[in-house]
Amino acid sequence: MRADAKRNYDLIVTAASEAIARDGAYASLEEIARSAGVGSATLHRHFPTRWSLLQAVFGGCVRNLAARAGDLLAASDALDALTTWLHEVTAYATTTRGLADSLLNEPAEESETCGATLVAAGEPLLRRAVDEGSVRPGITMADLMILANGISLAAQPMGAAKAEQLLTLALRGIGPAVRPQP
């Protein structure tokens, strides 16, 4: 990439990061281009879709979360490793405006996405927990990511602590079935 193109790319990502933190995943692309000091055509040349721009904004942190999943594979308790990682993903998505919305609405035709990265990173944790018998077969990492991101999105106004509480509730369930009174 030429030096001026790299500079424009960096300016766009910086402006997008600020706009998304303020306005969420659907921040105005025109405003992002204006804030970056580039034209709309320059923004679209670097990022042909909104989702490609979101990937650039969130990519580094998502890669860190994916690496964390790899670190947790060494934990002695597979279920604890899986739930720890899901809590970390949920907390990050709750406190990073736009991420949960982005992950829940990624276009299916985009192959290399933040969501796909997280699903792939969490798969070994889930597989290990299923093999250990602490998670029932049939649960998919894609479903767990939808659950975690849905909780993140719903809890954003209340904060990460509420998201943690809701994820714990969802993962543990509500206890034994209540029998109807005769």
PDB file of C-alpha atoms in Angstrom:
ATOM      1  CA  MET A   1       0.000   0.000   0.000  1.00  0.00           C
ATOM      2  CA  ARG A   2       1.330   3.445  -0.889  1.00  0.00           C
ATOM      3  CA  ALA A   3       2.125   5.776   1.997  1.00  0.00           C
ATOM      4  CA  ASP A   4      -0.797   8.103   1.260  1.00  0.00           C
ATOM      5  CA  ALA A   5      -3.196   5.164   0.918  1.00  0.00           C
ATOM      6  CA  LYS A   6      -1.974   3.717   4.226  1.00  0.00           C
ATOM      7  CA  ARG A   7      -2.400   7.123   5.882  1.00  0.00           C
ATOM      8  CA  ASN A   8      -5.965   7.399   4.537  1.00  0.00           C
ATOM      9  CA  TYR A   9      -6.738   3.841   5.681  1.00  0.00           C
ATOM     10  CA  ASP A  10      -5.504   4.636   9.192  1.00  0.00           C
ATOM     11  CA  LEU A  11      -7.417   7.940   9.290  1.00  0.00           C
ATOM     12  CA  ILE A  12     -10.612   6.167   8.245  1.00  0.00           C
ATOM     13  CA  VAL A  13     -10.233   3.399  10.849  1.00  0.00           C
ATOM     14  CA  THR A  14      -9.530   5.964  13.575  1.00  0.00           C
ATOM     15  CA  ALA A  15     -12.530   8.095  12.586  1.00  0.00           C
ATOM     16  CA  ALA A  16     -14.717   4.982  12.339  1.00  0.00           C
ATOM     17  CA  SER A  17     -13.605   3.773  15.770  1.00  0.00           C
ATOM     18  CA  GLU A  18     -14.637   7.101  17.298  1.00  0.00           C
ATOM     19  CA  ALA A  19     -17.946   7.274  15.426  1.00  0.00           C
ATOM     20  CA  ILE A  20     -18.873   3.665  16.220  1.00  0.00           C
ATOM     21  CA  ALA A  21     -18.002   4.134  19.906  1.00  0.00           C
ATOM     22  CA  ARG A  22     -20.341   7.130  19.926  1.00  0.00           C
ATOM     23  CA  ASP A  23     -23.121   6.061  17.516  1.00  0.00           C
ATOM     24  CA  GLY A  24     -22.876   2.267  17.233  1.00  0.00           C
ATOM     25  CA  ALA A  25     -22.376  -0.039  14.265  1.00  0.00           C
ATOM     26  CA  TYR A  26     -24.635   2.011  11.995  1.00  0.00           C
ATOM     27  CA  ALA A  27     -22.666   5.262  12.329  1.00  0.00           C
ATOM     28  CA  SER A  28     -22.874   7.427   9.218  1.00  0.00           C
ATOM     29  CA  LEU A  29     -20.261   6.462   6.643  1.00  0.00           C
ATOM     30  CA  GLU A  30     -20.409   9.999   5.231  1.00  0.00           C
ATOM     31  CA  GLU A  31     -19.627  11.420   8.669  1.00  0.00           C
ATOM     32  CA  ILE A  32     -16.757   8.943   9.077  1.00  0.00           C
ATOM     33  CA  ALA A  33     -15.275  10.011   5.721  1.00  0.00           C
ATOM     34  CA  ARG A  34     -15.679  13.689   6.635  1.00  0.00           C
ATOM     35  CA  SER A  35     -14.055  13.165  10.073  1.00  0.00           C
ATOM     36  CA  ALA A  36     -11.173  11.310   8.437  1.00  0.00           C
ATOM     37  CA  GLY A  37     -10.682  14.162   5.960  1.00  0.00           C
ATOM     38  CA  VAL A  38     -11.243  11.917   2.939  1.00  0.00           C
ATOM     39  CA  GLY A  39     -13.952  11.657   0.346  1.00  0.00           C
ATOM     40  CA  SER A  40     -16.675   9.050   0.335  1.00  0.00           C
ATOM     41  CA  ALA A  41     -15.050   7.356  -2.674  1.00  0.00           C
ATOM     42  CA  THR A  42     -11.792   6.942  -0.749  1.00  0.00           C
ATOM     43  CA  LEU A  43     -13.635   5.350   2.180  1.00  0.00           C
ATOM     44  CA  HIS A  44     -15.458   2.955  -0.169  1.00  0.00           C
ATOM     45  CA  ARG A  45     -12.266   2.117  -2.071  1.00  0.00           C
ATOM     46  CA  HIS A  46     -10.689   0.925   1.184  1.00  0.00           C
ATOM     47  CA  PHE A  47     -13.891  -0.515   2.648  1.00  0.00           C
ATOM     48  CA  PRO A  48     -16.424  -1.567   0.002  1.00  0.00           C
ATOM     49  CA  THR A  49     -18.997  -2.538   2.651  1.00  0.00           C
ATOM     50  CA  ARG A  50     -19.909  -1.313   6.110  1.00  0.00           C
ATOM     51  CA  TRP A  51     -18.991  -4.773   7.404  1.00  0.00           C
ATOM     52  CA  SER A  52     -15.475  -4.599   6.007  1.00  0.00           C
ATOM     53  CA  LEU A  53     -15.013  -1.331   7.911  1.00  0.00           C
ATOM     54  CA  LEU A  54     -16.384  -2.911  11.099  1.00  0.00           C
ATOM     55  CA  GLN A  55     -13.935  -5.803  10.651  1.00  0.00           C
ATOM     56  CA  ALA A  56     -11.066  -3.324  10.552  1.00  0.00           C
ATOM     57  CA  VAL A  57     -12.324  -1.493  13.641  1.00  0.00           C
ATOM     58  CA  PHE A  58     -12.938  -4.602  15.753  1.00  0.00           C
ATOM     59  CA  GLY A  59     -10.421  -7.020  14.213  1.00  0.00           C
ATOM     60  CA  GLY A  60      -7.530  -6.512  16.639  1.00  0.00           C
ATOM     61  CA  CYS A  61      -9.607  -7.018  19.756  1.00  0.00           C
ATOM     62  CA  VAL A  62     -11.383 -10.014  18.257  1.00  0.00           C
ATOM     63  CA  ARG A  63      -7.996 -11.575  17.460  1.00  0.00           C
ATOM     64  CA  ASN A  64      -7.022 -11.032  21.116  1.00  0.00           C
ATOM     65  CA  LEU A  65     -10.205 -12.782  22.271  1.00  0.00           C
ATOM     66  CA  ALA A  66      -9.477 -15.638  19.857  1.00  0.00           C
ATOM     67  CA  ALA A  67      -5.946 -15.966  21.249  1.00  0.00           C
ATOM     68  CA  ARG A  68      -7.387 -16.011  24.769  1.00  0.00           C
ATOM     69  CA  ALA A  69      -9.529 -19.016  23.802  1.00  0.00           C
ATOM     70  CA  GLY A  70      -6.342 -20.808  22.775  1.00  0.00           C
ATOM     71  CA  ASP A  71      -4.738 -19.966  26.115  1.00  0.00           C
ATOM     72  CA  LEU A  72      -7.723 -21.389  28.008  1.00  0.00           C
ATOM     73  CA  LEU A  73      -7.430 -24.770  26.278  1.00  0.00           C
ATOM     74  CA  ALA A  74      -4.744 -25.639  28.822  1.00  0.00           C
ATOM     75  CA  ALA A  75      -7.144 -25.147  31.766  1.00  0.00           C
ATOM     76  CA  SER A  76      -7.872 -28.293  33.748  1.00  0.00           C
ATOM     77  CA  ASP A  77     -11.668 -27.818  33.767  1.00  0.00           C
ATOM     78  CA  ALA A  78     -13.135 -27.673  30.247  1.00  0.00           C
ATOM     79  CA  LEU A  79     -16.472 -26.197  31.307  1.00  0.00           C
ATOM     80  CA  ASP A  80     -14.759 -23.515  33.374  1.00  0.00           C
ATOM     81  CA  ALA A  81     -12.507 -22.649  30.408  1.00  0.00           C
ATOM     82  CA  LEU A  82     -15.498 -22.373  28.056  1.00  0.00           C
ATOM     83  CA  THR A  83     -17.619 -20.279  30.420  1.00  0.00           C
ATOM     84  CA  THR A  84     -14.673 -18.032  31.328  1.00  0.00           C
ATOM     85  CA  TRP A  85     -14.094 -17.292  27.662  1.00  0.00           C
ATOM     86  CA  LEU A  86     -17.802 -16.696  26.967  1.00  0.00           C
ATOM     87  CA  HIS A  87     -17.900 -14.254  29.896  1.00  0.00           C
ATOM     88  CA  GLU A  88     -14.859 -12.422  28.495  1.00  0.00           C
ATOM     89  CA  VAL A  89     -16.436 -12.193  25.040  1.00  0.00           C
ATOM     90  CA  THR A  90     -19.711 -10.984  26.556  1.00  0.00           C
ATOM     91  CA  ALA A  91     -18.023  -8.358  28.737  1.00  0.00           C
ATOM     92  CA  TYR A  92     -16.008  -7.035  25.811  1.00  0.00           C
ATOM     93  CA  ALA A  93     -19.013  -6.935  23.476  1.00  0.00           C
ATOM     94  CA  THR A  94     -21.087  -5.181  26.149  1.00  0.00           C
ATOM     95  CA  THR A  95     -18.524  -2.440  26.728  1.00  0.00           C
ATOM     96  CA  THR A  96     -17.531  -2.015  23.060  1.00  0.00           C
ATOM     97  CA  ARG A  97     -20.401  -0.194  21.430  1.00  0.00           C
ATOM     98  CA  GLY A  98     -21.288  -1.601  18.042  1.00  0.00           C
ATOM     99  CA  LEU A  99     -19.518  -4.948  18.363  1.00  0.00           C
ATOM    100  CA  ALA A 100     -22.447  -7.117  19.466  1.00  0.00           C
ATOM    101  CA  ASP A 101     -24.700  -5.529  16.844  1.00  0.00           C
ATOM    102  CA  SER A 102     -22.019  -6.087  14.230  1.00  0.00           C
ATOM    103  CA  LEU A 103     -21.514  -9.736  15.201  1.00  0.00           C
ATOM    104  CA  LEU A 104     -25.239 -10.486  15.241  1.00  0.00           C
ATOM    105  CA  ASN A 105     -25.821  -8.908  11.829  1.00  0.00           C
ATOM    106  CA  GLU A 106     -22.800  -9.972   9.792  1.00  0.00           C
ATOM    107  CA  PRO A 107     -23.770 -10.784   6.219  1.00  0.00           C
ATOM    108  CA  ALA A 108     -23.597 -14.500   5.439  1.00  0.00           C
ATOM    109  CA  GLU A 109     -21.745 -13.842   2.175  1.00  0.00           C
ATOM    110  CA  GLU A 110     -18.769 -12.314   4.045  1.00  0.00           C
ATOM    111  CA  SER A 111     -16.473 -15.252   4.790  1.00  0.00           C
ATOM    112  CA  GLU A 112     -13.719 -13.827   6.990  1.00  0.00           C
ATOM    113  CA  THR A 113     -15.592 -12.014   9.712  1.00  0.00           C
ATOM    114  CA  CYS A 114     -15.058 -11.246  13.368  1.00  0.00           C
ATOM    115  CA  GLY A 115     -17.942 -13.578  14.179  1.00  0.00           C
ATOM    116  CA  ALA A 116     -16.407 -16.445  12.218  1.00  0.00           C
ATOM    117  CA  THR A 117     -13.085 -15.824  13.968  1.00  0.00           C
ATOM    118  CA  LEU A 118     -14.733 -16.070  17.391  1.00  0.00           C
ATOM    119  CA  VAL A 119     -16.742 -19.173  16.480  1.00  0.00           C
ATOM    120  CA  ALA A 120     -13.600 -20.907  15.200  1.00  0.00           C
ATOM    121  CA  ALA A 121     -11.664 -19.887  18.316  1.00  0.00           C
ATOM    122  CA  GLY A 122     -14.364 -21.152  20.674  1.00  0.00           C
ATOM    123  CA  GLU A 123     -14.945 -24.479  18.891  1.00  0.00           C
ATOM    124  CA  PRO A 124     -12.040 -26.317  20.578  1.00  0.00           C
ATOM    125  CA  LEU A 125     -13.226 -25.120  24.014  1.00  0.00           C
ATOM    126  CA  LEU A 126     -16.747 -26.344  23.310  1.00  0.00           C
ATOM    127  CA  ARG A 127     -15.558 -29.641  21.814  1.00  0.00           C
ATOM    128  CA  ARG A 128     -13.438 -30.312  24.898  1.00  0.00           C
ATOM    129  CA  ALA A 129     -16.367 -29.550  27.236  1.00  0.00           C
ATOM    130  CA  VAL A 130     -18.658 -31.857  25.221  1.00  0.00           C
ATOM    131  CA  ASP A 131     -16.033 -34.619  25.203  1.00  0.00           C
ATOM    132  CA  GLU A 132     -15.642 -34.224  28.973  1.00  0.00           C
ATOM    133  CA  GLY A 133     -19.418 -34.568  29.377  1.00  0.00           C
ATOM    134  CA  SER A 134     -19.952 -31.145  30.943  1.00  0.00           C
ATOM    135  CA  VAL A 135     -21.863 -29.771  27.928  1.00  0.00           C
ATOM    136  CA  ARG A 136     -24.470 -31.811  26.128  1.00  0.00           C
ATOM    137  CA  PRO A 137     -23.895 -32.729  22.470  1.00  0.00           C
ATOM    138  CA  GLY A 138     -25.759 -30.662  19.912  1.00  0.00           C
ATOM    139  CA  ILE A 139     -24.801 -27.289  21.362  1.00  0.00           C
ATOM    140  CA  THR A 140     -22.971 -25.250  18.723  1.00  0.00           C
ATOM    141  CA  MET A 141     -20.454 -22.472  19.191  1.00  0.00           C
ATOM    142  CA  ALA A 142     -22.454 -20.372  16.729  1.00  0.00           C
ATOM    143  CA  ASP A 143     -25.480 -20.666  19.042  1.00  0.00           C
ATOM    144  CA  LEU A 144     -23.388 -19.782  22.097  1.00  0.00           C
ATOM    145  CA  MET A 145     -22.026 -16.716  20.302  1.00  0.00           C
ATOM    146  CA  ILE A 146     -25.555 -15.603  19.373  1.00  0.00           C
ATOM    147  CA  LEU A 147     -26.541 -16.043  23.023  1.00  0.00           C
ATOM    148  CA  ALA A 148     -23.517 -14.114  24.323  1.00  0.00           C
ATOM    149  CA  ASN A 149     -23.910 -11.296  21.794  1.00  0.00           C
ATOM    150  CA  GLY A 150     -27.672 -11.051  22.292  1.00  0.00           C
ATOM    151  CA  ILE A 151     -27.077 -10.671  26.027  1.00  0.00           C
ATOM    152  CA  SER A 152     -24.345  -8.104  25.347  1.00  0.00           C
ATOM    153  CA  LEU A 153     -26.639  -6.058  23.148  1.00  0.00           C
ATOM    154  CA  ALA A 154     -29.548  -6.196  25.601  1.00  0.00           C
ATOM    155  CA  ALA A 155     -27.341  -5.342  28.604  1.00  0.00           C
ATOM    156  CA  GLN A 156     -25.387  -2.455  27.056  1.00  0.00           C
ATOM    157  CA  PRO A 157     -27.444   0.247  28.809  1.00  0.00           C
ATOM    158  CA  MET A 158     -26.964  -1.560  32.159  1.00  0.00           C
ATOM    159  CA  GLY A 159     -23.281  -2.430  31.788  1.00  0.00           C
ATOM    160  CA  ALA A 160     -20.960  -5.407  31.825  1.00  0.00           C
ATOM    161  CA  ALA A 161     -21.937  -6.575  35.325  1.00  0.00           C
ATOM    162  CA  LYS A 162     -25.541  -7.065  34.199  1.00  0.00           C
ATOM    163  CA  ALA A 163     -24.364  -8.898  31.076  1.00  0.00           C
ATOM    164  CA  GLU A 164     -22.230 -11.200  33.249  1.00  0.00           C
ATOM    165  CA  GLN A 165     -25.229 -11.907  35.485  1.00  0.00           C
ATOM    166  CA  LEU A 166     -27.493 -12.669  32.528  1.00  0.00           C
ATOM    167  CA  LEU A 167     -24.935 -14.908  30.842  1.00  0.00           C
ATOM    168  CA  THR A 168     -24.450 -16.850  34.075  1.00  0.00           C
ATOM    169  CA  LEU A 169     -28.220 -17.264  34.348  1.00  0.00           C
ATOM    170  CA  ALA A 170     -28.455 -18.464  30.749  1.00  0.00           C
ATOM    171  CA  LEU A 171     -25.573 -20.913  31.100  1.00  0.00           C
ATOM    172  CA  ARG A 172     -26.768 -22.350  34.417  1.00  0.00           C
ATOM    173  CA  GLY A 173     -30.448 -22.256  33.637  1.00  0.00           C
ATOM    174  CA  ILE A 174     -33.010 -21.523  36.279  1.00  0.00           C
ATOM    175  CA  GLY A 175     -32.613 -24.733  38.227  1.00  0.00           C
ATOM    176  CA  PRO A 176     -34.828 -27.744  38.502  1.00  0.00           C
ATOM    177  CA  ALA A 177     -38.257 -27.673  36.979  1.00  0.00           C
ATOM    178  CA  VAL A 178     -40.963 -26.381  39.278  1.00  0.00           C
ATOM    179  CA  ARG A 179     -43.746 -28.884  39.732  1.00  0.00           C
ATOM    180  CA  PRO A 180     -47.256 -27.541  39.492  1.00  0.00           C
ATOM    181  CA  GLN A 181     -49.164 -27.326  42.758  1.00  0.00           C
ATOM    182  CA  PRO A 182     -51.987 -29.899  43.056  1.00  0.00           C
TER     183      PRO A 182
END
